[in-house]
Coordinates of C-alpha atoms in Angstrom, one line a residue:
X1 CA 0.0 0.0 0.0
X2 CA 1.5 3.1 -1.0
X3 CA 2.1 6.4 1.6
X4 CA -0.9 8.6 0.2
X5 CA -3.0 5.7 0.5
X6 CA -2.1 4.6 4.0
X7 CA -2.4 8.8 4.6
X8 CA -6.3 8.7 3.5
X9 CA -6.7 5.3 5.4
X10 CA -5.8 6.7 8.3
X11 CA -7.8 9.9 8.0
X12 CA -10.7 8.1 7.2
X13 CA -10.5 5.9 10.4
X14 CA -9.8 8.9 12.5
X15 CA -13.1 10.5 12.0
X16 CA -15.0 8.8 14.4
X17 CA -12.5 9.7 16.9
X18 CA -12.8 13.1 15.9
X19 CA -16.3 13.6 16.3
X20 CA -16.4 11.6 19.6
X21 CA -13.5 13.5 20.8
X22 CA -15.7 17.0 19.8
X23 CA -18.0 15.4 22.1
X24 CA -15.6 15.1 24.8
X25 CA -14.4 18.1 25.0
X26 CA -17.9 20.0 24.9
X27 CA -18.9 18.7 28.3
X28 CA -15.8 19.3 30.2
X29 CA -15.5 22.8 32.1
X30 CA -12.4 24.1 30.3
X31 CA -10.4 21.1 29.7
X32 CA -6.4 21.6 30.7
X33 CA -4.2 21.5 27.7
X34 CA -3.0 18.0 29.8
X35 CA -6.5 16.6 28.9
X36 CA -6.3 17.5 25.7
X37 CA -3.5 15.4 24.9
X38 CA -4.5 12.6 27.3
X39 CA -7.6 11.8 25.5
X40 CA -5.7 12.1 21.8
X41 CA -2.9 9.8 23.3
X42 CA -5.3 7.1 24.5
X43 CA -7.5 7.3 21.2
X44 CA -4.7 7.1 19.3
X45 CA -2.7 4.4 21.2
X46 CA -6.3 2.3 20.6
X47 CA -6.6 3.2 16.9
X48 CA -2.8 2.3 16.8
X49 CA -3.1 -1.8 18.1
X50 CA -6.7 -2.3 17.1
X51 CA -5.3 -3.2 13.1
X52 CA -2.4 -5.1 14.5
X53 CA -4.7 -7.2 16.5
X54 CA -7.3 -7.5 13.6
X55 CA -4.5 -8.3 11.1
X56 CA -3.7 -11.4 13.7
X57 CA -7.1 -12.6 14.1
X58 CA -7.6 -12.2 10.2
X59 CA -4.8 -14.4 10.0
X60 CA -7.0 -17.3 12.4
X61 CA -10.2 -16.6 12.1
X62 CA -11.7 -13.5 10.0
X63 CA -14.7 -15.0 9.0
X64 CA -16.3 -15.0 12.6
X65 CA -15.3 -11.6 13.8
X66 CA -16.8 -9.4 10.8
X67 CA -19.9 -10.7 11.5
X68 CA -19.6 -9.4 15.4
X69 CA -17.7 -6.0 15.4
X70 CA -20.3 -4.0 14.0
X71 CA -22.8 -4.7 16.9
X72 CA -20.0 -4.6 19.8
X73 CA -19.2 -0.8 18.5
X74 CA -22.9 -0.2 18.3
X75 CA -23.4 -1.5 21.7
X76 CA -20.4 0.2 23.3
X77 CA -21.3 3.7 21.8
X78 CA -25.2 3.3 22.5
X79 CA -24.1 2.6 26.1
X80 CA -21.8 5.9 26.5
X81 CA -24.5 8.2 24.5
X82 CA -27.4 6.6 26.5
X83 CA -25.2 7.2 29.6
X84 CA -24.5 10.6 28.7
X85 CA -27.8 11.9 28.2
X86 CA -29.4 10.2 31.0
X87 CA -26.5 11.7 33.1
X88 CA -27.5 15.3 31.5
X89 CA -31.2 15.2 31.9
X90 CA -30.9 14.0 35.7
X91 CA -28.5 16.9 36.8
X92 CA -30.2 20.4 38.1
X93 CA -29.6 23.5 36.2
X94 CA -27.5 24.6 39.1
X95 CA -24.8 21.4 39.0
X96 CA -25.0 22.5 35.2
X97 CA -21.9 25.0 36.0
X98 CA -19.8 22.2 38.0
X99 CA -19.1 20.3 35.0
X100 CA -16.2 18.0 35.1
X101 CA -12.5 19.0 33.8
X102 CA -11.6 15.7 33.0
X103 CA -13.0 12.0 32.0
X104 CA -12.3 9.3 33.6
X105 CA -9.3 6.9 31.7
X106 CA -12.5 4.3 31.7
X107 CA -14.9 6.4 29.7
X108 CA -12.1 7.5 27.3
X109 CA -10.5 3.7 26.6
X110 CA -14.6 2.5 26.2
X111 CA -14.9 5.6 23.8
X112 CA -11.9 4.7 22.1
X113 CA -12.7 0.9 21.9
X114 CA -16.0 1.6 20.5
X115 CA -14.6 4.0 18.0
X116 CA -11.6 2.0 16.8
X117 CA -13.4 -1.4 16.1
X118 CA -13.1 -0.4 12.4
X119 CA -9.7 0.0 12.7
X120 CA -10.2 -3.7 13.6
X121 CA -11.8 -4.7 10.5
X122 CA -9.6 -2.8 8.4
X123 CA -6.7 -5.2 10.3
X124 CA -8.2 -8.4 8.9
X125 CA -8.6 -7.2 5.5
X126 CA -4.7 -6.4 5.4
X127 CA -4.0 -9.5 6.7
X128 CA -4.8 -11.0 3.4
X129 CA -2.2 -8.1 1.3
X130 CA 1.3 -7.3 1.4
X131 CA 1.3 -4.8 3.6
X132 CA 3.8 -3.4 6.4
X133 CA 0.8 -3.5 9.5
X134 CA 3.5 -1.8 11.9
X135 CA 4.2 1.4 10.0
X136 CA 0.4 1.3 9.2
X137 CA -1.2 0.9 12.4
X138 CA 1.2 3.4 13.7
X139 CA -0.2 5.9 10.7
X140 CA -3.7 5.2 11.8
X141 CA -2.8 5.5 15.3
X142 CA -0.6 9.0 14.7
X143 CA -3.7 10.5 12.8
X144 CA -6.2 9.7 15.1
X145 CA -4.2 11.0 18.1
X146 CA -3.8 14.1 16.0
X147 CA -7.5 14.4 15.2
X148 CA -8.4 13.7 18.5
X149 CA -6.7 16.3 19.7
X150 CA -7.9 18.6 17.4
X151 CA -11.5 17.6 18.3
X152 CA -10.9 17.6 22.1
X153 CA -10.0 21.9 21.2
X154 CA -12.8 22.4 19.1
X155 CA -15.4 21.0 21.9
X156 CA -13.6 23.1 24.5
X157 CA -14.7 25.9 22.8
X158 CA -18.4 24.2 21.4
X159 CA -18.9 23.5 25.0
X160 CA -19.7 26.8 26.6
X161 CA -22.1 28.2 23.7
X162 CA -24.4 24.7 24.3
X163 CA -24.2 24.9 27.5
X164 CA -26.4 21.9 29.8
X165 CA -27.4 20.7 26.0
X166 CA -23.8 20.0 24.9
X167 CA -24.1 16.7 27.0
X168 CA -27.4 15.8 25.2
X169 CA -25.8 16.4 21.8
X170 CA -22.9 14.7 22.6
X171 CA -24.5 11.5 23.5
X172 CA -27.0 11.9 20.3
X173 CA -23.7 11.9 18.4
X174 CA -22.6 8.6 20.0
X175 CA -25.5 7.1 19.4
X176 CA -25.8 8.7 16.0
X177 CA -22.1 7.1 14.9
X178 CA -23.4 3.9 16.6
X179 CA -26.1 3.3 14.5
X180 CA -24.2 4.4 11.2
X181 CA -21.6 2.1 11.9
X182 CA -24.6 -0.5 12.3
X183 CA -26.1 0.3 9.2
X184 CA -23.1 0.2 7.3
X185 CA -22.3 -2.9 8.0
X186 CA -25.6 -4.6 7.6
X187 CA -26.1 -2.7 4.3
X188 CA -22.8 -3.8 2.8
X189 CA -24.0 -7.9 4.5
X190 CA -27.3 -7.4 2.8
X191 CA -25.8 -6.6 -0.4
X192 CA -23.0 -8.9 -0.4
X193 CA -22.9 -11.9 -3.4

């Protein structure tokens, strides 16, 4: 696989950490700059072994995890948005203001988990070409922390203006990714000769 094509791979991948990250950052009260990184490092550490360990099991047995990984990241992210809203809605306008600064390592290697699992799939399939799954998972994984990153800035800032609701969209957006990721794999299983 050549370098521009492992580039757009990578971006690609990173997306859904992106936008969960976006999410992230919006319901923290001012996230440090330490936070920031933190939550790119662990999604992108994830993002980075998830195709190494889907290139090994597409090695043993690739046939029985495609047809899995689609509902566990559907079932992780429905989880966390769920979560999230309920957590929202159940909170007085008053707590509103004493919103965390940080998340807890849990909710970010769940998030990152859930988000990654394509990564996964992406593994098996390059198991079965000539390709260098080192210096590619450590592309995927270098993007995504990158993006994360980027994502964990932008909700800083989205966080404020949506004040109380930023949690409510958040987990909408979880639950919104889960369900495309759901659909996209049935889809392409329905379709499929």
């Amino acid at each position: 696989m050549s370098f521009y094509a492992t580039l757009v791979l990578a971006l690609a991948l990173s997306m859904d950490a992106f936008a969960v990250a976006i999410c992230k950052g919006a319901v923290l009260h001012k996230p440090r700059f330490r936070e920031i990184l933190r939550t790119g490092f662990i999604f992108g550490f994830i993002e980075a072994i998830t195709p190494i360990i889907g290139w090994g099991i597409g090695i043993l047995a690739s046939q029985y995890v495609i047809r899995w990984d689609h509902w566990i990241a559907f079932a992780l992210l429905f989880v966390l948005g769920a979560r999230m809203i309920w957590q929202s809605l159940k909170t007085k306008d008053e707590e509103c203001c004493s919103k965390p600064s940080s998340h807890s390592s849990t909710s970010l290697i769940f998030s990152a988990i859930a988000t990654s699992l394509d990564a996964m799939a992406i593994g098996l399939g390059l198991a079965f070409l000539q390709v260098d799954i080192v210096h590619t998972a450590m592309t995927i994984g270098l993007m995504t922390m990158i993006m994360a990153t980027i994502g964990m800035m932008i909700g800083r800032y989205v966080g404020p203006l949506l004040g109380k609701k930023a949690e409510i969209i958040g987990g909408l957006v979880l639950i919104g990714i889960g369900f495309n990721i759901l659909f996209e794999h049935l889809e392409l299983f329905m379709y499929a000769p």
